Amino acid sequence: EWRISSQNGHGVVTFDLPHLGAGDRFAGYLVGAEYTGEGVYTFAENLNNVGRAEKYEGQFLASRRSGFGVYRWRSGAQVAGKWLVDAQVQPAILTYADGRRYEGELVNLLPSGLGAEWFPDGRMLAGRWALGEYAGPATP
């Protein structure tokens, strides 16, 4: 949708330039050609996509992840939670490709802080985490 010579409304944007992520695609709501509101950003396999992510589905503000959303990787792993200007806000739910699930605080998408991890066999490990590794039980 266009209004006053600018993209405003529902639409799809596909990127062709190598420095902008050739093959990346956004489908959702645009305001003045910026993603705002609900949308899906699909990452193509290109040099700019070093994180190997597949897509982000959720809320945007001024072309940045802001609000609730789910970030998915090609491996099957995903993180669901709240985002603020592309940064993950606490707490979040991280689901691993092997079926494990972590709920709690993350730093750079790694369990760090208070949280709990559930294993496919039903076991659960709760406490403190440091950069993805269990650091011991939570202390008062």
CSV table of C-alpha atoms in Angstrom, one decimal:
chain,number,residue,atom,x,y,z
A,1,GLU,CA,0.0,0.0,0.0
A,2,TRP,CA,1.2,3.5,-0.8
A,3,ARG,CA,0.2,6.9,0.4
A,4,ILE,CA,1.8,10.3,-0.5
A,5,SER,CA,4.6,8.6,-2.6
A,6,SER,CA,5.7,6.4,0.3
A,7,GLN,CA,5.0,2.9,1.5
A,8,ASN,CA,2.3,3.1,4.1
A,9,GLY,CA,0.2,0.1,5.0
A,10,HIS,CA,0.5,-3.7,4.4
A,11,GLY,CA,3.2,-4.8,2.1
A,12,VAL,CA,6.2,-6.9,1.2
A,13,VAL,CA,9.8,-5.7,0.9
A,14,THR,CA,12.5,-7.9,-0.7
A,15,PHE,CA,16.1,-6.8,-0.5
A,16,ASP,CA,18.4,-7.3,-3.6
A,17,LEU,CA,21.5,-5.4,-2.6
A,18,PRO,CA,24.3,-7.5,-1.2
A,19,HIS,CA,25.1,-5.0,1.6
A,20,LEU,CA,21.5,-5.0,2.7
A,21,GLY,CA,21.1,-8.8,3.0
A,22,ALA,CA,20.3,-10.0,-0.6
A,23,GLY,CA,17.2,-12.2,-0.5
A,24,ASP,CA,16.0,-11.0,2.9
A,25,ARG,CA,12.3,-10.3,3.0
A,26,PHE,CA,9.8,-8.4,5.2
A,27,ALA,CA,6.1,-8.9,5.1
A,28,GLY,CA,3.9,-6.7,7.3
A,29,TYR,CA,3.0,-3.2,8.1
A,30,LEU,CA,5.0,-0.3,6.8
A,31,VAL,CA,4.9,3.4,7.8
A,32,GLY,CA,7.0,5.7,5.6
A,33,ALA,CA,8.8,2.6,4.3
A,34,GLU,CA,9.8,1.5,7.9
A,35,TYR,CA,8.5,-1.7,9.5
A,36,THR,CA,6.1,-0.8,12.3
A,37,GLY,CA,3.6,-3.0,13.9
A,38,GLU,CA,3.2,-6.8,13.2
A,39,GLY,CA,5.4,-8.4,10.7
A,40,VAL,CA,7.7,-11.3,9.6
A,41,TYR,CA,11.3,-10.7,8.6
A,42,THR,CA,12.8,-13.7,6.8
A,43,PHE,CA,16.6,-13.9,6.6
A,44,ALA,CA,18.1,-15.4,3.4
A,45,GLU,CA,21.3,-17.4,3.5
A,46,ASN,CA,23.8,-14.6,2.6
A,47,LEU,CA,27.0,-13.1,3.9
A,48,ASN,CA,25.2,-10.7,6.2
A,49,ASN,CA,23.3,-13.4,7.9
A,50,VAL,CA,26.1,-14.7,10.1
A,51,GLY,CA,23.7,-15.7,12.9
A,52,ARG,CA,22.1,-18.2,10.6
A,53,ALA,CA,18.7,-17.1,11.7
A,54,GLU,CA,15.7,-18.0,9.6
A,55,LYS,CA,13.1,-15.5,10.7
A,56,TYR,CA,11.7,-13.1,13.3
A,57,GLU,CA,7.9,-13.0,13.7
A,58,GLY,CA,6.5,-10.3,15.9
A,59,GLN,CA,6.3,-6.6,16.5
A,60,PHE,CA,8.5,-3.9,15.0
A,61,LEU,CA,9.0,-0.2,15.6
A,62,ALA,CA,11.0,2.0,13.1
A,63,SER,CA,12.4,-1.2,11.4
A,64,ARG,CA,13.7,-2.6,14.7
A,65,ARG,CA,12.5,-5.6,16.7
A,66,SER,CA,10.5,-4.0,19.5
A,67,GLY,CA,7.7,-5.7,21.3
A,68,PHE,CA,6.8,-9.4,21.6
A,69,GLY,CA,8.1,-11.8,19.1
A,70,VAL,CA,9.7,-15.1,18.2
A,71,TYR,CA,13.2,-15.5,16.6
A,72,ARG,CA,13.8,-18.8,14.9
A,73,TRP,CA,16.9,-20.5,13.6
A,74,ARG,CA,17.2,-23.0,10.7
A,75,SER,CA,18.3,-25.6,13.3
A,76,GLY,CA,14.8,-25.6,14.9
A,77,ALA,CA,15.9,-23.6,17.9
A,78,GLN,CA,13.9,-20.5,18.8
A,79,VAL,CA,13.6,-17.7,21.5
A,80,ALA,CA,10.3,-16.1,22.4
A,81,GLY,CA,10.0,-13.0,24.4
A,82,LYS,CA,10.1,-9.2,24.4
A,83,TRP,CA,12.5,-7.1,22.4
A,84,LEU,CA,13.5,-3.5,22.7
A,85,VAL,CA,15.3,-1.8,19.8
A,86,ASP,CA,16.7,-5.2,18.6
A,87,ALA,CA,17.8,-6.3,22.1
A,88,GLN,CA,16.2,-9.2,24.0
A,89,VAL,CA,14.5,-8.2,27.2
A,90,GLN,CA,14.1,-10.5,30.2
A,91,PRO,CA,12.7,-13.0,30.8
A,92,ALA,CA,12.5,-15.3,27.7
A,93,ILE,CA,11.8,-18.8,26.6
A,94,LEU,CA,14.6,-20.5,24.7
A,95,THR,CA,13.8,-23.8,22.9
A,96,TYR,CA,16.7,-25.8,21.6
A,97,ALA,CA,16.7,-28.0,18.5
A,98,ASP,CA,17.2,-31.1,20.7
A,99,GLY,CA,14.0,-30.5,22.6
A,100,ARG,CA,15.4,-28.8,25.7
A,101,ARG,CA,13.6,-25.7,27.0
A,102,TYR,CA,15.0,-22.9,29.1
A,103,GLU,CA,12.9,-20.2,30.8
A,104,GLY,CA,14.6,-17.3,32.4
A,105,GLU,CA,17.2,-14.6,31.9
A,106,LEU,CA,19.4,-14.4,28.8
A,107,VAL,CA,22.5,-12.5,27.9
A,108,ASN,CA,23.4,-12.5,24.1
A,109,LEU,CA,20.8,-15.3,23.7
A,110,LEU,CA,22.6,-17.5,26.3
A,111,PRO,CA,21.1,-18.5,29.7
A,112,SER,CA,22.6,-16.1,32.2
A,113,GLY,CA,21.0,-15.3,35.5
A,114,LEU,CA,18.1,-17.0,37.1
A,115,GLY,CA,16.3,-19.7,35.1
A,116,ALA,CA,15.2,-23.3,34.7
A,117,GLU,CA,15.9,-25.8,32.0
A,118,TRP,CA,13.6,-28.7,31.1
A,119,PHE,CA,15.0,-31.8,29.4
A,120,PRO,CA,13.1,-34.1,26.9
A,121,ASP,CA,13.2,-36.9,29.5
A,122,GLY,CA,11.2,-34.7,32.0
A,123,ARG,CA,14.1,-33.7,34.3
A,124,MET,CA,14.4,-30.0,35.3
A,125,LEU,CA,17.4,-28.0,36.5
A,126,ALA,CA,16.7,-24.7,38.1
A,127,GLY,CA,19.1,-22.1,39.5
A,128,ARG,CA,21.7,-19.7,38.3
A,129,TRP,CA,23.3,-19.7,34.8
A,130,ALA,CA,26.4,-18.1,33.4
A,131,LEU,CA,26.8,-17.7,29.7
A,132,GLY,CA,24.9,-20.9,28.9
A,133,GLU,CA,26.3,-23.1,31.7
A,134,TYR,CA,24.6,-24.1,34.9
A,135,ALA,CA,26.4,-22.2,37.8
A,136,GLY,CA,24.5,-23.7,40.8
A,137,PRO,CA,21.3,-23.3,42.8
A,138,ALA,CA,19.7,-19.9,43.3
A,139,THR,CA,20.7,-18.3,46.6
A,140,PRO,CA,18.4,-16.1,48.7
